[in-house]
Coordinates of C-alpha atoms and ligand atoms in Angstrom, one line a residue:
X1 CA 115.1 117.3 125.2
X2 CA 116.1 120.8 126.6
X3 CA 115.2 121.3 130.3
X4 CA 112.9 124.5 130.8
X5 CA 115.0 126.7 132.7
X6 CA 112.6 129.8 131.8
X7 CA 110.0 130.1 134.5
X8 CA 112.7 130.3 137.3
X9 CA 115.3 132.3 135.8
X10 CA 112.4 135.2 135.3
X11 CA 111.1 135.0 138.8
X12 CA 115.0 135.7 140.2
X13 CA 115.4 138.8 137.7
X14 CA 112.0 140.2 139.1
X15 CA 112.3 139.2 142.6
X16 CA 115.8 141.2 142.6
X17 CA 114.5 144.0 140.9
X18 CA 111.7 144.3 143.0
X19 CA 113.9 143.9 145.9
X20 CA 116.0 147.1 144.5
X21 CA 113.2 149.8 143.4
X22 CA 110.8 148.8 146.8
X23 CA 108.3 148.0 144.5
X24 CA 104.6 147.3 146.3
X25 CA 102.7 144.2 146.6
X26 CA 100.4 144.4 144.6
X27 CA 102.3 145.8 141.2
X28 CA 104.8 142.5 141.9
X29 CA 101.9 140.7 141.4
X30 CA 100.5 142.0 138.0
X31 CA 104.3 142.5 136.7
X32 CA 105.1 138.8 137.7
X33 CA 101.7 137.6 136.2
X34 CA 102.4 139.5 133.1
X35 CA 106.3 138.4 132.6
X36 CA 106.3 135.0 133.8
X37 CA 103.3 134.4 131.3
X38 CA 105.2 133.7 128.0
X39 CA 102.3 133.3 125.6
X40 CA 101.2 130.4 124.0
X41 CA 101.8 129.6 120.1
X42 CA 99.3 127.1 118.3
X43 CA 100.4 127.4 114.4
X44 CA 98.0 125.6 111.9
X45 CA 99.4 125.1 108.7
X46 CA 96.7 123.8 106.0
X47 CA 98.3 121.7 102.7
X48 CA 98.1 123.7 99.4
X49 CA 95.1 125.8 100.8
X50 CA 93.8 128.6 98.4
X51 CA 93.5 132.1 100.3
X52 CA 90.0 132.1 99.1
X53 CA 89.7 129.0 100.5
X54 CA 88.5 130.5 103.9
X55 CA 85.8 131.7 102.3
X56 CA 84.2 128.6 103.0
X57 CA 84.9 128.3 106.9
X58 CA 82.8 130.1 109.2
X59 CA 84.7 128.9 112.2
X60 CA 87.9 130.1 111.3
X61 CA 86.5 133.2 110.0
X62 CA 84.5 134.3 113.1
X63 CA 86.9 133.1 115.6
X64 CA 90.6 133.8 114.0
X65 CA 89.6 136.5 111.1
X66 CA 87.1 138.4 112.7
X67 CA 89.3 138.2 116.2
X68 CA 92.4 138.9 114.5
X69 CA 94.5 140.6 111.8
X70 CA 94.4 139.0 108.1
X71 CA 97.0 139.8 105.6
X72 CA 95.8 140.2 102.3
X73 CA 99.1 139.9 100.9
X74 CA 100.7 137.0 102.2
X75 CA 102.7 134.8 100.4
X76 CA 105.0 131.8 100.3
X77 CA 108.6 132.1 98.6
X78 CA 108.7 128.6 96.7
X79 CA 105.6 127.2 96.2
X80 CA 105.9 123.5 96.6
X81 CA 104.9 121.7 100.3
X82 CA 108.4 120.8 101.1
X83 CA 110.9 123.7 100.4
X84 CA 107.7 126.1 101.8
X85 CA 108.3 123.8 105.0
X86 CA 111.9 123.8 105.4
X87 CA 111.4 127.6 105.0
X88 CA 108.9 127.5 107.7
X89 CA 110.7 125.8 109.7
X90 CA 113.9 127.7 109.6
X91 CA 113.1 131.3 108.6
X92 CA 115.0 130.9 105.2
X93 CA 114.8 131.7 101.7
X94 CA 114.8 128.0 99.3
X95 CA 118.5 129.5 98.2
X96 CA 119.9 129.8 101.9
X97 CA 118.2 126.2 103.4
X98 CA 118.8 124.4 99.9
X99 CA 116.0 122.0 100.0
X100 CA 114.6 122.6 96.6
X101 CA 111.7 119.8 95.6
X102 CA 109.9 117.2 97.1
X103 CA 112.4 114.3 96.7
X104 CA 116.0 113.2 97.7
X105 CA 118.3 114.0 96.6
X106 CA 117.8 117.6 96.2
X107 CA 114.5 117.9 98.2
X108 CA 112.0 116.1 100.5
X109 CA 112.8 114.9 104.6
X110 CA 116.3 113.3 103.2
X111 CA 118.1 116.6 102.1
X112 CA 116.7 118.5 105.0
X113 CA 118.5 115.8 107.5
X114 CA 121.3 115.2 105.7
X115 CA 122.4 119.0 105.7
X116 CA 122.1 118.9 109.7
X117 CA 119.0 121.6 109.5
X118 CA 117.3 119.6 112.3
X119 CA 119.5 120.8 114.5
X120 CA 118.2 124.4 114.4
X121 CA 114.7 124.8 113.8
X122 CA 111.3 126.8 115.7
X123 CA 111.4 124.1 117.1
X124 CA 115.1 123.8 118.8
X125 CA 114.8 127.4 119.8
X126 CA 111.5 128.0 121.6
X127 CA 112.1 124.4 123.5
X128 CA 115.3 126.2 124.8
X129 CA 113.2 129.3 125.1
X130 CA 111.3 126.9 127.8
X131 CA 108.3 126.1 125.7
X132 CA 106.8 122.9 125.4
X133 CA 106.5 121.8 121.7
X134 CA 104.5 119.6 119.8
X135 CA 104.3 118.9 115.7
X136 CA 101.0 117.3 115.0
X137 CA 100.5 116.2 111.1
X138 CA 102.6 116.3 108.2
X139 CA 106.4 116.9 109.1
X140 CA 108.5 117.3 105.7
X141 CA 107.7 115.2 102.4
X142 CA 109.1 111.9 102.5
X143 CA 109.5 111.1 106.1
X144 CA 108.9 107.8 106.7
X145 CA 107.8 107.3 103.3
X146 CA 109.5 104.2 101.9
X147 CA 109.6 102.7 105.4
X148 CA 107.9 104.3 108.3
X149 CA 110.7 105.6 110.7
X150 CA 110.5 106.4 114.6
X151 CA 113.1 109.5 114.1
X152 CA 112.1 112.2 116.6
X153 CA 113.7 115.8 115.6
X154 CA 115.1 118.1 117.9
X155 CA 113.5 120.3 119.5
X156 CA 110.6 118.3 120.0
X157 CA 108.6 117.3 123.3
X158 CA 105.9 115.6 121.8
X159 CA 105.6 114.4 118.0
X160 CA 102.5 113.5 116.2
X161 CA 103.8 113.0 112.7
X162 CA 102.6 111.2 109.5
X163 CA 104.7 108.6 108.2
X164 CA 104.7 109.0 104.3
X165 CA 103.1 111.2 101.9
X166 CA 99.6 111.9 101.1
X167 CA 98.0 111.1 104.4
X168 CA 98.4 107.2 104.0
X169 CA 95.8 105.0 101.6
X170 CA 92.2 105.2 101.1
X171 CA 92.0 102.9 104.1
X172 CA 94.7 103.6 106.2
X173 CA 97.2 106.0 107.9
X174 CA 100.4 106.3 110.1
X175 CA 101.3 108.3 112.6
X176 CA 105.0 108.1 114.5
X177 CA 103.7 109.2 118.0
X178 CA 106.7 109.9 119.9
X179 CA 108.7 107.1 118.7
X180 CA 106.0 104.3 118.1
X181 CA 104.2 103.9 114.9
X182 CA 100.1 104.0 115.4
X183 CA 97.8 102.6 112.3
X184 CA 94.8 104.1 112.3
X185 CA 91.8 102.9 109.8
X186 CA 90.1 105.7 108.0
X187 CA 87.0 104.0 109.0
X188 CA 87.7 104.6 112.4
X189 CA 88.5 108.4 112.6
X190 CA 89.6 110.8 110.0
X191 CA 92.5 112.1 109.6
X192 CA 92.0 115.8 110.4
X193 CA 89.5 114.6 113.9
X194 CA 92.2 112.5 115.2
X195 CA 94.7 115.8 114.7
X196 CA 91.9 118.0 116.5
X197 CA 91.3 114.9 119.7
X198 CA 95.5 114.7 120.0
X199 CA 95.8 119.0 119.8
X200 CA 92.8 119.4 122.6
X201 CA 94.1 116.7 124.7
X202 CA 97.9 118.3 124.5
X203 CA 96.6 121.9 125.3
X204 CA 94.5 120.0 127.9
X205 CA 97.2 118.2 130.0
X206 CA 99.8 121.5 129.3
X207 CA 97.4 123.7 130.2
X208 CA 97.8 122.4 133.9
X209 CA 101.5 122.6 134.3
X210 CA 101.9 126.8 133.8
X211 CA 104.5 126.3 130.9
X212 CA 103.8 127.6 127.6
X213 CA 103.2 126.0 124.5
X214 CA 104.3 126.0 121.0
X215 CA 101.9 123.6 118.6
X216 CA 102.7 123.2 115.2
X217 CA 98.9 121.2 113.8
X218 CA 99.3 120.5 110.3
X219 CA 96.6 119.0 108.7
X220 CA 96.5 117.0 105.3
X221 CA 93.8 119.0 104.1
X222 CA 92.9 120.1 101.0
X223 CA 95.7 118.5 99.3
X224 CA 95.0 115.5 97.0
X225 CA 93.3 113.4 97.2
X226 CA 91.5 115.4 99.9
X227 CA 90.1 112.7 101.8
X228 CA 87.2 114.3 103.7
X229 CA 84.7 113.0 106.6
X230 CA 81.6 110.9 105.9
X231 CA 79.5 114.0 107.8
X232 CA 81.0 116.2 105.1
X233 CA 79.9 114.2 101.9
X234 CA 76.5 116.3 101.0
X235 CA 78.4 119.5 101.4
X236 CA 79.1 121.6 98.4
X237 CA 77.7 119.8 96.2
X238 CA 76.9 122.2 93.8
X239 CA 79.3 124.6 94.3
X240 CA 81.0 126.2 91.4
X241 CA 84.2 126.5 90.2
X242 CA 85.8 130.0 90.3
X243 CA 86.7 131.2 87.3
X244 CA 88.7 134.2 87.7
X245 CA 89.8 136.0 84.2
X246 CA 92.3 134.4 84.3
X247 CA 90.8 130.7 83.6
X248 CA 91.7 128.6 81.3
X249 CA 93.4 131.8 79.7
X250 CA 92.9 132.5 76.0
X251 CA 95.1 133.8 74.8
X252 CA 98.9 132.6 76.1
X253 CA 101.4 134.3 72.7
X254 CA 102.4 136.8 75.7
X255 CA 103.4 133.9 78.1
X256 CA 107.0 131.6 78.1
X257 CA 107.0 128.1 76.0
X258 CA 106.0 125.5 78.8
X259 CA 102.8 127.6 79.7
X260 CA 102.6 128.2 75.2
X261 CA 102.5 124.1 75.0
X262 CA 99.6 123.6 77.6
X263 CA 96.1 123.7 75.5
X264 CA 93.2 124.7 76.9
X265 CA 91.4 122.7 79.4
X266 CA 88.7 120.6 78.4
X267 CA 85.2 120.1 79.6
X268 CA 86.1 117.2 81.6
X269 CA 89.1 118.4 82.5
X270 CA 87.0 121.5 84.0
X271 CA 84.2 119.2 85.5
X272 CA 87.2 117.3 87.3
X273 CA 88.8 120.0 88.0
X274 CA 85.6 120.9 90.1
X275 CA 85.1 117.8 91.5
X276 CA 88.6 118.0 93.0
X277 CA 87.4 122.1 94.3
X278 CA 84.0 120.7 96.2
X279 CA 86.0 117.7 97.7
X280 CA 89.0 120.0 99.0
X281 CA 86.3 122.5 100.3
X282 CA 84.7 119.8 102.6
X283 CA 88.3 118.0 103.6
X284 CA 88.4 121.7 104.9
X285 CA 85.4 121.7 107.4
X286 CA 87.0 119.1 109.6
X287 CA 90.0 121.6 109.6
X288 CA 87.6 124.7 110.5
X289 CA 85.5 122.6 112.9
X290 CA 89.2 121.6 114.4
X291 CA 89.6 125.5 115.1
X292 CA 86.3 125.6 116.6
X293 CA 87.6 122.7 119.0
X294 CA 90.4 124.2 119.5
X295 CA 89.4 127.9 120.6
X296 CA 87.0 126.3 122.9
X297 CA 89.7 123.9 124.7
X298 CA 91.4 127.6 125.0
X299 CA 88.9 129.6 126.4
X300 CA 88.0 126.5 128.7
X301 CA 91.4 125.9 130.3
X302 CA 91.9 129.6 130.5
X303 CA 94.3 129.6 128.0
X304 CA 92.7 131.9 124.8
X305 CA 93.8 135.3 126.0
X306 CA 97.6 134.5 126.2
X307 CA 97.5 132.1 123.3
X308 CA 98.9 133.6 119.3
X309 CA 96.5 131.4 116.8
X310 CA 98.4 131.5 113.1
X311 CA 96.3 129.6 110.2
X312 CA 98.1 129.5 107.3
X313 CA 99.3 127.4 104.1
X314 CA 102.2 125.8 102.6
X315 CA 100.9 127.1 99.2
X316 CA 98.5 128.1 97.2
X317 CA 97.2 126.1 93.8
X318 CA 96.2 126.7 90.7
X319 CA 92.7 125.6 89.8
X320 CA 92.3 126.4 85.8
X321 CA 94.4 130.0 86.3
X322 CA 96.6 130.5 83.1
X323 CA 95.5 126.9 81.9
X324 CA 97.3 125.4 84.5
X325 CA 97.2 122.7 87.6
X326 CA 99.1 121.8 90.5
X327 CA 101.9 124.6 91.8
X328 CA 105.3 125.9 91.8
X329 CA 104.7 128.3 89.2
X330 CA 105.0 132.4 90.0
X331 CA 101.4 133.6 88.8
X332 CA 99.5 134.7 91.4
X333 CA 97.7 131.4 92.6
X334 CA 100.0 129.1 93.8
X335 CA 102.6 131.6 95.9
X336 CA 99.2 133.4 97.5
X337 CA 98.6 131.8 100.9
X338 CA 95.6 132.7 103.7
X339 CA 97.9 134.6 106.8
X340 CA 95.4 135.2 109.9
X341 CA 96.6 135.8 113.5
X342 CA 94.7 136.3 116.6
X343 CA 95.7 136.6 119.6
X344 CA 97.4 139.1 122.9
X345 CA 97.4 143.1 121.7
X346 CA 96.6 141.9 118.0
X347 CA 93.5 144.0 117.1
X348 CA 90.2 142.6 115.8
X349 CA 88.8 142.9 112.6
X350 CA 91.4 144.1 110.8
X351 CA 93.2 143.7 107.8
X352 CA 97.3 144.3 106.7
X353 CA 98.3 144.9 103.0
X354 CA 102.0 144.6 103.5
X355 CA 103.8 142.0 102.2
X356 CA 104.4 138.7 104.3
X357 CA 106.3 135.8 103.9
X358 CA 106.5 132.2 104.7
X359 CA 110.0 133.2 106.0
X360 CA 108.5 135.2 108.7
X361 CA 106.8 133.2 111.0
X362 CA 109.8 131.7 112.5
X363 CA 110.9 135.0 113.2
X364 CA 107.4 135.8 114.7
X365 CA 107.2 133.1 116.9
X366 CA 110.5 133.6 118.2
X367 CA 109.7 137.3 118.6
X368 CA 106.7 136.3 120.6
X369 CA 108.6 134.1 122.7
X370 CA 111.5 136.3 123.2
X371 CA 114.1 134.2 121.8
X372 CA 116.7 135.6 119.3
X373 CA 116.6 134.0 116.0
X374 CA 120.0 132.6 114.5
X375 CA 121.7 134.9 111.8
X376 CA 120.9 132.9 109.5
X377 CA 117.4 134.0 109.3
X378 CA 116.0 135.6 106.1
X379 CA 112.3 137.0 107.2
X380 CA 111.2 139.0 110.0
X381 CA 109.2 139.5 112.5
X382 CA 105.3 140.2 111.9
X383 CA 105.0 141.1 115.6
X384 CA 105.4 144.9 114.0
X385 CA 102.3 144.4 111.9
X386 CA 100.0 143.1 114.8
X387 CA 100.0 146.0 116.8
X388 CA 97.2 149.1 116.4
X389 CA 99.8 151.0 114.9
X390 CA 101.7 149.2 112.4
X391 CA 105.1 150.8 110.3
X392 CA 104.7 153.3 107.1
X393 CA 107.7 151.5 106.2
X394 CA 107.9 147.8 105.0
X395 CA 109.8 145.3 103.2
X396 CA 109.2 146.6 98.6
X397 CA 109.7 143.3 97.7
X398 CA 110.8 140.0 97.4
X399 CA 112.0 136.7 95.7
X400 CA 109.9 133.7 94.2
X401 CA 112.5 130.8 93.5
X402 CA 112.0 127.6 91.2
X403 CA 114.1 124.9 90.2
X404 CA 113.9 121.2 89.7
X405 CA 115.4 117.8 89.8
X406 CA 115.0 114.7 86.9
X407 CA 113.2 112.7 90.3
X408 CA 110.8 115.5 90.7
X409 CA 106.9 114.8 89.5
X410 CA 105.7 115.8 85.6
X411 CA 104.4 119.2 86.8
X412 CA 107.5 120.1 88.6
X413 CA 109.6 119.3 86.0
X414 CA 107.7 120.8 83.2
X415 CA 108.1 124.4 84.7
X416 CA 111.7 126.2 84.0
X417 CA 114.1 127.1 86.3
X418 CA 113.0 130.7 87.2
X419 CA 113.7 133.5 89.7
X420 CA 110.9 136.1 90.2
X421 CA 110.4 139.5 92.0
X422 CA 107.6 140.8 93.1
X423 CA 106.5 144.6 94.4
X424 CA 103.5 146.2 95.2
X425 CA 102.8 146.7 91.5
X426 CA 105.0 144.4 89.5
X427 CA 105.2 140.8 89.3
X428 CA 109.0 140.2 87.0
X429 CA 109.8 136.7 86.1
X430 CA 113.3 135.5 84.3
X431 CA 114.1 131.7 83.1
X432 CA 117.5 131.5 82.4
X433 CA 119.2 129.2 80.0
X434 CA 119.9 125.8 81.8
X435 CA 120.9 123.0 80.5
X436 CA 117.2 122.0 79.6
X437 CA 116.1 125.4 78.6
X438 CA 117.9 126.8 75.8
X439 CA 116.2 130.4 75.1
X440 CA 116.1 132.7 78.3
X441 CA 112.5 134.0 78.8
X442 CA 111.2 136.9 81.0
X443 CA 107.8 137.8 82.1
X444 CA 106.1 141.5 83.5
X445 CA 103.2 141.5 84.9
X446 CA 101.5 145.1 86.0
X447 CA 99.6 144.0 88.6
X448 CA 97.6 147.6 89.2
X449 CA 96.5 146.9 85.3
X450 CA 96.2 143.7 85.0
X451 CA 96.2 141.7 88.3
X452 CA 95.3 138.3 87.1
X453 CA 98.3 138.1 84.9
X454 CA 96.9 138.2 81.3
X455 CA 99.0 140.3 79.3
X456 CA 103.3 140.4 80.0
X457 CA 105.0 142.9 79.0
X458 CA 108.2 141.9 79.2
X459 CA 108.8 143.5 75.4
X460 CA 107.0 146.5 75.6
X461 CA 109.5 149.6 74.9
X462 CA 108.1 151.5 77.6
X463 CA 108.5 149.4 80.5
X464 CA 112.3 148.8 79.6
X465 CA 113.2 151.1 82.3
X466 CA 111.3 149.3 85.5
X467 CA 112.4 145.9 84.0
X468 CA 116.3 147.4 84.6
X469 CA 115.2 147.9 88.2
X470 CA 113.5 145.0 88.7
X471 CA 116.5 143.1 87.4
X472 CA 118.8 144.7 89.7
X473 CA 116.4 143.9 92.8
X474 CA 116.3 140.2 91.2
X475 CA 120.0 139.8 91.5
X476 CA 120.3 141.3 94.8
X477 CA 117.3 139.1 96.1
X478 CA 119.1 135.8 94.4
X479 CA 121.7 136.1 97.1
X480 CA 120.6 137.5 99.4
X481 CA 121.5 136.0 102.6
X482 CA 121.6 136.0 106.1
X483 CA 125.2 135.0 106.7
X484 CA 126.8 135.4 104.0
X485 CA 130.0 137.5 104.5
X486 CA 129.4 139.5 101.0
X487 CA 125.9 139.1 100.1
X488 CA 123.3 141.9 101.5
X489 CA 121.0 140.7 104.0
X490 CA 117.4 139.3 102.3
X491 CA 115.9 142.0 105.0
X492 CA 118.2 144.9 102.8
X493 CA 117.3 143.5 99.4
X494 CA 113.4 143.0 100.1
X495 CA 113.9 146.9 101.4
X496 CA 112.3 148.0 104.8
Ligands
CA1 CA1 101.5 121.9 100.0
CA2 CA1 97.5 136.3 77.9

């Protein structure tokens, strides 16, 4: 682990400057207090959260929304837990970091290791930055998950991490903490409690020693199977479904040939499908009673007013939209993420339309914690959005990627290859021929007209023209890279 040179090498700059302009007393004080103070970071990332979701949490509304900024347009670039991680992790597009699915050998833990990436992560550069970091919850899919492992990453100070997928058995669950493997029984403690008691004893015993913090808290919840406290069990009982327009669409002629071949759900598909919806809604309390906790250990230890909260989500899911399940698709659902930030200069109450990305938080927290990120970067920095006085000027667009491997799960596999753009007011979709799909397909979506995705129209004659320019965004976006010597930066191709 990096040693935390930070704290000292500030108090020389200030003492000499100081020293030099005959500063008073009393302002050395303050401008000490407010230098030295590098704020605190405590990210929560829920698992395959809908934005509307947070509907249903009070907590996290009263104490993060209402306190904070939410983005109404926040989104993830691949929709799928463990390319949206590896993203989060390293600031990147799925093109630039390369870990595509779920599984080895193109996805999951294995292909994030094997390319090195470890060894420069949020993590890696705010522990050099003189943070003190901490990954509580689910790392990347398939660590530990044929047989637990005691692998620490870089970067890391303390780790909290599940071994395996799917937050253990119906009885049981794993945690690697800091090198030793912990059973707990489900009986005992759920999952999402024993997350909350480890995250307020951290900020607890940190809280003493004057260095900041970075926390990275991800819960299991919602995802399947959504394993959810015995205190929850009465909530929601009778709760419905939403059924946007777009449920269980009627009509899919407009729509490519794997969405053509899905028929419409059934009744008990529906009533399962709802069933899955209550229990994912009360797996979420323990995660907005956990905030609660949380903000409180804050505000106790004098912590809250120099502390950035982030709640977020790897991805969305669909629940019926378009006929469909699961993610990794472009409509709407599954890319669609809750984004909410509190905390120093961020204004209350507010919301953000601009776009923002899963490739942007790294960027932010670095921002925040006055680090540089690596060139290799692809988002940027939110910290611009946060203020009272955000830019007229933001990024137009930018990419949704999809591919698959033959080890990936049905649902996966069953979508195409596809690259997608999306604006303001288009959503442009293009499968091109692969090996397993022999017709290319393209999809437009007017989202001002039609913003649950009902009607493409790719072949309409008079939207020939914006499908040109959206095609020649899409290619710039598909290589789009930070380093590349040739490529334009993602930053130029998304525009500013
Ligand atoms: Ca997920
Ligand atoms: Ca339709």
């Amino acid at each position: 682990m990096m040693r935390k040179p930070y704290k000292h090498f500030v108090l020389f700059v200030l003492v000499g400057a100081f020293a030099t302009l005959g500063t008073t007393a009393s302002q050395t004080d303050t401008s000490l207090a407010q230098t030295a103070a590098k704020p605190n970071i405590l990210f929560i990332l829920a698992d395959d959260m809908k934005a509307s979701d947070l509907d249903h949490m009070p907590n996290t509304q009263s104490l993060l929304t209402n306190q904070g900024v939410k983005f109404t347009k926040a989104w993830v670039t691949r929709s799928l837990c463990c390319p949206s991680r590896a993203t989060i992790l390293r600031g990147q597009y799925t093109h630039n970091h390369k870990v595509w699915v779920n599984v080895e050998p193109e996805g999951g833990f294995p292909r994030f290791f094997n390319q090195g990436l470890e060894s420069s992560t949020i993590a890696t550069w705010l522990d050099a930055g003189g943070y003190e970091t901490v990954l509580i919850g689910k790392y990347l899919n398939r660590y530990g998950n044929d047989t637990p492992t005691t692998h620490v990453p870089p970067g890391w100070d303390k780790w909290y991490a599940w071994e395996g997928m799917y937050g253990g058995t119906d009885t049981s669950y794993q945690i690697n903490e800091n090198g030793q493997i912990v059973t707990y029984q489900r009986s005992q403690i759920h999952d999402t409690d024993l997350h909350a008691q480890t995250a307020e004893n951290f900020i607890r015993n940190t809280a003493n020693n004057n260095t900041p913090f970075f926390m990275y808290l991800a819960p299991n919840a919602p995802h399947h199977p959504s394993y959810y406290a015995p205190r929850h069990a009465s909530m929601f009982s009778s709760t419905a479904l939403p059924k946007p327009s777009s449920f269980n669409e009627a009509d899919v002629s407009d729509k490519p040939k794997w969405v053509r071949s899905k028929p419409r759900l059934s009744s008990t598909q529906i009533s399962d499908m709802t069933q899955f919806y209550r229990k994912r809604l009360r797996a979420l309390q323990s995660v907005d009673e956990m905030v609660k906790r949380l903000v409180d250990t804050l505000s106790a230890t004098g912590e809250l007013s120099n502390t950035y909260i982030v709640f977020t989500s790897d991805n969305g899911i669909y629940l019926g939209e378009h006929r469909l399940t699961d993610k990794a698709a472009a409509y709407n659902a599954a890319p669609r993420v809750p984004l909410v930030v509190r905390g120093p200069g961020v204004p209350a109450g507010v919301t953000r339309s601009q776009m923002a990305l899963n490739n942007d938080l790294a960027p932010t927290f670095a921002s925040w914690a006055g680090v540089a990120p690596p060139a290799f970067v692809d988002g940027r920095s939110l910290s611009p959005l946060l203020s009272a006085n955000p830019p007229t000027s933001w990024r137009t667009a930018f990419l949704v990627e999809h591919r698959s491997s033959p080890e990936e799960f049905g649902y996966v596999k069953a979508i195409p290859e596809y690259y997608a753009v999306r604006t303001d007011r288009y959503s442009y979709v293009e499968y091109p021929i692969t090996p397993t799909h022999p017709t290319k397909e393209t999809e437009l979506y007017d989202l001002n007209a039609d913003p649950t995705e009902l009607t493409s129209l790719h072949a309409s004659a008079s939207h020939q023209a914006v499908i040109s320019e959206l095609k020649a965004r899409l290619e710039e976006l598909k290589q789009c890279s930070g380093t590349g010597p040739t490529q334009p930066s993602c930053e130029a191709a998304e525009g500013r």
